[in-house]
């Protein structure tokens, strides 16, 4: 399942439900700000680990927590400046290696109408990524990617999606209309038969196997 929210405040709280249907769980969060970097993200009051950050006239960081509590809980992102608009996108997955759950972050920042990063991983991993750019407009994820969130507010858009690695370390990509500042971060979820929880998600997300390695 995926969830998201935005607010001009020091914190953004997103209600998110982790199902108990499958094991080896992970929850990830993309925290975005026009200027200041997130100082922390928690789920059910437990601190999430920051994997990395991409910066270009703003910030987007990727956070994760293995074995999160199941059921309905809050994911809370915190920033230093309460006067700036902030966004938080959350998703959970299953079948993830609990010892080495996620690979190194691949990041990019610049001024353009598109972004491309290539997370290092293995066949069967699931690449998860997020990008934000300085315009409130639609974002088109790359071929083969499934969009999870697209949050438009205060002239900034945060988009997240995921993609199966079927071999050859596929690139994570996104495009938009306005030539402007952007920042992107992506990484590979590592595991055996990684899936989303969309099977029971009212929004109609699909479940798909990612294979083994």
Coordinates of C-alpha atoms in Angstrom, one line a residue:
X1 CA 0.0 0.0 0.0
X2 CA 1.1 3.6 -0.4
X3 CA 0.1 6.8 1.3
X4 CA 1.1 10.5 1.2
X5 CA 0.5 14.0 2.5
X6 CA 1.8 17.5 2.5
X7 CA 1.7 20.5 4.9
X8 CA 3.3 23.8 5.6
X9 CA 4.4 22.9 9.1
X10 CA 7.3 21.4 11.0
X11 CA 5.8 17.9 10.7
X12 CA 3.7 16.0 8.2
X13 CA 1.7 13.0 9.5
X14 CA 0.5 10.3 7.1
X15 CA -1.8 7.5 8.3
X16 CA -0.6 4.2 6.8
X17 CA -1.7 0.6 7.2
X18 CA 0.8 -2.3 7.0
X19 CA -1.0 -5.6 6.5
X20 CA 0.0 -8.8 8.2
X21 CA -0.7 -11.0 5.2
X22 CA 3.0 -11.5 4.3
X23 CA 6.3 -11.6 6.2
X24 CA 9.7 -9.9 5.8
X25 CA 8.2 -6.4 5.7
X26 CA 9.8 -3.1 5.1
X27 CA 8.3 0.4 5.0
X28 CA 9.9 3.2 3.1
X29 CA 9.3 7.0 3.1
X30 CA 10.3 9.8 0.8
X31 CA 10.6 13.1 2.6
X32 CA 10.6 16.3 0.4
X33 CA 11.1 20.0 1.2
X34 CA 11.5 23.2 -0.9
X35 CA 14.6 24.1 1.2
X36 CA 15.4 22.3 4.4
X37 CA 16.2 18.6 4.7
X38 CA 14.1 16.3 6.9
X39 CA 15.6 15.8 10.4
X40 CA 13.8 12.5 11.0
X41 CA 11.0 10.2 10.0
X42 CA 9.2 7.7 12.4
X43 CA 6.6 5.0 11.9
X44 CA 4.5 4.0 14.9
X45 CA 6.9 6.1 17.0
X46 CA 10.0 4.1 15.8
X47 CA 12.8 6.0 14.1
X48 CA 13.3 5.1 10.5
X49 CA 16.9 4.9 9.0
X50 CA 17.9 7.5 6.5
X51 CA 19.4 6.0 3.4
X52 CA 20.4 9.2 1.5
X53 CA 19.4 12.5 0.2
X54 CA 19.3 14.3 -3.2
X55 CA 19.7 18.1 -3.3
X56 CA 19.0 20.8 -5.9
X57 CA 17.3 23.9 -4.6
X58 CA 15.4 21.6 -2.3
X59 CA 15.8 18.1 -0.8
X60 CA 14.3 14.6 -1.1
X61 CA 15.5 11.9 1.2
X62 CA 14.7 8.2 1.5
X63 CA 14.0 6.5 4.8
X64 CA 13.3 2.9 5.7
X65 CA 12.3 0.6 8.6
X66 CA 12.4 -3.2 8.5
X67 CA 9.8 -5.3 10.4
X68 CA 7.4 -2.4 10.9
X69 CA 4.4 -2.8 13.2
X70 CA 1.3 -4.1 11.3
X71 CA -2.0 -2.4 11.4
X72 CA -2.9 1.3 11.1
X73 CA -0.2 3.6 12.4
X74 CA 1.2 7.1 11.7
X75 CA 4.3 7.9 9.7
X76 CA 5.6 11.3 10.8
X77 CA 8.3 13.4 9.0
X78 CA 10.0 16.3 10.8
X79 CA 11.7 19.4 9.4
X80 CA 13.4 22.4 11.1
X81 CA 11.4 25.1 9.3
X82 CA 7.6 25.1 10.0
X83 CA 7.1 27.9 7.4
X84 CA 8.1 25.7 4.5
X85 CA 5.9 23.3 2.6
X86 CA 6.9 19.6 3.1
X87 CA 5.7 16.4 1.6
X88 CA 5.9 12.7 2.7
X89 CA 5.2 9.6 0.6
X90 CA 5.0 6.2 2.3
X91 CA 4.9 2.6 0.9
X92 CA 5.4 -0.9 2.3
X93 CA 6.6 -4.1 0.8
X94 CA 7.0 -7.8 1.6
X95 CA 9.5 -10.5 1.0
X96 CA 12.5 -8.2 1.7
X97 CA 15.8 -9.5 3.1
X98 CA 15.8 -8.4 6.7
X99 CA 19.6 -8.4 7.0
X100 CA 20.4 -6.5 3.8
X101 CA 17.0 -5.0 2.9
X102 CA 18.1 -2.1 0.6
X103 CA 21.0 -1.2 -1.6
X104 CA 22.9 2.1 -1.8
X105 CA 21.0 5.2 -2.9
X106 CA 21.4 6.5 -6.5
X107 CA 20.8 10.3 -6.6
X108 CA 20.6 13.1 -9.2
X109 CA 19.9 16.8 -9.1
X110 CA 19.8 19.4 -11.8
X111 CA 17.6 21.5 -14.1
X112 CA 15.7 19.5 -16.7
X113 CA 12.4 18.0 -17.8
X114 CA 13.5 14.5 -16.9
X115 CA 15.6 12.4 -14.6
X116 CA 17.4 9.0 -14.8
X117 CA 19.1 7.1 -12.0
X118 CA 20.3 3.5 -12.0
X119 CA 20.2 1.8 -8.6
X120 CA 22.7 -1.0 -8.2
X121 CA 21.0 -4.4 -7.6
X122 CA 20.4 -7.9 -8.8
X123 CA 17.8 -9.5 -11.0
X124 CA 14.7 -9.9 -8.9
X125 CA 15.2 -6.8 -6.8
X126 CA 12.5 -4.1 -6.7
X127 CA 13.7 -0.5 -7.6
X128 CA 11.9 2.2 -5.6
X129 CA 12.4 5.8 -6.4
X130 CA 11.1 9.3 -5.8
X131 CA 11.6 12.6 -7.6
X132 CA 10.5 16.2 -6.9
X133 CA 10.6 19.2 -9.2
X134 CA 9.7 22.9 -8.9
X135 CA 6.3 22.9 -10.7
X136 CA 2.9 21.6 -9.8
X137 CA 2.2 19.4 -12.8
X138 CA 1.8 15.8 -13.9
X139 CA 4.8 13.5 -13.8
X140 CA 5.1 10.5 -16.2
X141 CA 7.0 7.5 -14.7
X142 CA 9.2 5.4 -16.9
X143 CA 8.1 2.4 -18.8
X144 CA 7.6 -0.6 -16.5
X145 CA 7.3 1.6 -13.4
X146 CA 4.2 1.6 -11.2
X147 CA 3.3 5.0 -9.8
X148 CA 2.6 5.0 -6.1
X149 CA 2.2 8.7 -5.2
X150 CA 2.0 12.1 -7.0
X151 CA 1.7 15.0 -4.6
X152 CA 1.3 18.5 -6.1
X153 CA 1.3 21.5 -3.7
X154 CA 3.0 24.9 -3.4
X155 CA 4.5 24.8 -6.9
X156 CA 6.4 21.5 -6.2
X157 CA 5.5 17.9 -7.2
X158 CA 6.7 14.8 -5.5
X159 CA 6.3 11.5 -7.5
X160 CA 7.2 8.0 -6.4
X161 CA 7.1 4.7 -8.3
X162 CA 8.6 1.2 -8.3
X163 CA 9.9 -1.2 -10.9
X164 CA 11.0 -4.8 -11.1
X165 CA 14.6 -5.5 -12.0
X166 CA 14.4 -8.2 -14.6
X167 CA 18.2 -8.0 -15.3
X168 CA 20.8 -5.5 -16.3
X169 CA 20.1 -2.9 -13.6
X170 CA 17.2 -1.0 -15.2
X171 CA 17.2 2.8 -14.9
X172 CA 14.5 4.5 -12.8
X173 CA 13.2 7.5 -14.9
X174 CA 10.5 10.2 -14.8
X175 CA 9.6 13.1 -17.1
X176 CA 7.6 16.3 -16.7
X177 CA 6.8 19.5 -18.8
X178 CA 8.6 22.4 -17.1
X179 CA 12.4 22.8 -17.4
X180 CA 13.2 23.4 -13.7
X181 CA 15.1 22.3 -10.6
X182 CA 14.7 18.6 -9.7
X183 CA 16.1 16.1 -7.3
X184 CA 15.8 12.3 -7.5
X185 CA 16.7 9.3 -5.2
X186 CA 16.2 5.6 -5.8
X187 CA 17.4 2.3 -4.4
X188 CA 16.9 -1.4 -4.8
X189 CA 14.8 -3.4 -2.3
X190 CA 16.6 -6.7 -2.0
X191 CA 14.9 -10.0 -1.3
X192 CA 13.2 -13.2 -2.4
X193 CA 9.8 -12.6 -4.1
X194 CA 9.4 -8.9 -3.1
X195 CA 5.8 -7.8 -3.5
X196 CA 3.6 -4.8 -2.8
X197 CA 0.6 -5.1 -0.5
X198 CA -1.8 -4.0 -3.3
X199 CA -3.8 -7.2 -3.1
X200 CA -6.0 -5.7 -0.3
X201 CA -5.6 -2.0 -1.2
X202 CA -8.8 -0.2 -2.0
X203 CA -7.0 2.1 -4.4
X204 CA -6.5 -0.8 -6.8
X205 CA -2.8 -1.2 -6.7
X206 CA -1.5 -4.5 -8.2
X207 CA 0.5 -7.2 -6.5
X208 CA 3.4 -8.5 -8.5
X209 CA 6.2 -10.9 -7.8
X210 CA 9.8 -9.8 -8.3
X211 CA 11.4 -13.1 -8.5
X212 CA 14.4 -14.6 -6.7
X213 CA 18.2 -14.3 -6.8

